[in-house]
Amino acid sequence: MPQGIAKANLPEKTCPVCQRPFAWRKKWARDWDNVVYCSERCRRAAKSG
Ligand SMILES: [Zn+2]
């Protein structure tokens, strides 16, 4: 079998709001370093607290 880059190799972070790991998404390709929360919902929850 050829050894390609598996999807499992995508980087992950843990969301500080819901404490769940979330994986890199294509829409974050340009902004991954700035991504902290798994979703807009968590981002807003963090700021409203
Ligand atoms: Zn979250």
mmCIF file of C-alpha atoms and ligand atoms in Angstrom:
data_model
loop_
_atom_site.group_PDB
_atom_site.id
_atom_site.type_symbol
_atom_site.label_atom_id
_atom_site.label_comp_id
_atom_site.label_asym_id
_atom_site.label_seq_id
_atom_site.Cartn_x
_atom_site.Cartn_y
_atom_site.Cartn_z
ATOM 1 C CA MET A 1 0.000 0.000 0.000
ATOM 2 C CA PRO A 2 1.259 3.493 -0.732
ATOM 3 C CA GLN A 3 2.053 5.638 2.264
ATOM 4 C CA GLY A 4 0.207 8.881 1.824
ATOM 5 C CA ILE A 5 -0.730 11.493 4.362
ATOM 6 C CA ALA A 6 -3.741 10.170 6.193
ATOM 7 C CA LYS A 7 -6.580 12.364 7.276
ATOM 8 C CA ALA A 8 -5.714 11.326 10.799
ATOM 9 C CA ASN A 9 -2.568 13.398 10.484
ATOM 10 C CA LEU A 10 -4.491 16.635 10.393
ATOM 11 C CA PRO A 11 -3.578 18.907 13.292
ATOM 12 C CA GLU A 12 -5.912 19.129 16.230
ATOM 13 C CA LYS A 13 -6.624 21.591 18.997
ATOM 14 C CA THR A 14 -8.774 21.416 22.085
ATOM 15 C CA CYS A 15 -11.537 23.926 22.446
ATOM 16 C CA PRO A 16 -11.219 25.745 25.812
ATOM 17 C CA VAL A 17 -14.981 26.169 26.055
ATOM 18 C CA CYS A 18 -16.370 22.709 25.414
ATOM 19 C CA GLN A 19 -13.083 20.849 26.068
ATOM 20 C CA ARG A 20 -13.488 18.838 22.901
ATOM 21 C CA PRO A 21 -10.739 18.234 20.392
ATOM 22 C CA PHE A 22 -11.389 19.548 16.940
ATOM 23 C CA ALA A 23 -9.474 18.911 13.772
ATOM 24 C CA TRP A 24 -8.125 21.207 11.131
ATOM 25 C CA ARG A 25 -10.630 22.222 8.529
ATOM 26 C CA LYS A 26 -10.033 23.496 5.065
ATOM 27 C CA LYS A 27 -11.834 26.737 5.798
ATOM 28 C CA TRP A 28 -9.196 27.414 8.462
ATOM 29 C CA ALA A 29 -6.286 26.790 6.133
ATOM 30 C CA ARG A 30 -5.207 30.415 6.152
ATOM 31 C CA ASP A 31 -6.071 31.086 9.749
ATOM 32 C CA TRP A 32 -5.256 27.951 11.712
ATOM 33 C CA ASP A 33 -2.880 29.707 14.084
ATOM 34 C CA ASN A 34 -5.664 32.040 15.124
ATOM 35 C CA VAL A 35 -8.290 29.386 15.559
ATOM 36 C CA VAL A 36 -8.956 28.790 19.243
ATOM 37 C CA TYR A 37 -12.547 27.609 19.476
ATOM 38 C CA CYS A 38 -14.222 24.747 17.705
ATOM 39 C CA SER A 39 -17.142 26.815 16.560
ATOM 40 C CA GLU A 40 -18.630 30.275 16.402
ATOM 41 C CA ARG A 41 -20.897 29.245 19.241
ATOM 42 C CA CYS A 42 -17.994 28.497 21.551
ATOM 43 C CA ARG A 43 -16.191 31.649 20.515
ATOM 44 C CA ARG A 44 -19.169 33.741 21.534
ATOM 45 C CA ALA A 45 -19.649 31.774 24.728
ATOM 46 C CA ALA A 46 -16.082 32.521 25.748
ATOM 47 C CA LYS A 47 -16.472 36.229 25.185
ATOM 48 C CA SER A 48 -19.824 36.522 26.902
ATOM 49 C CA GLY A 49 -18.466 34.891 30.048
HETATM 50 ZN ZN ZN B 1 -16.075 24.249 21.541
#
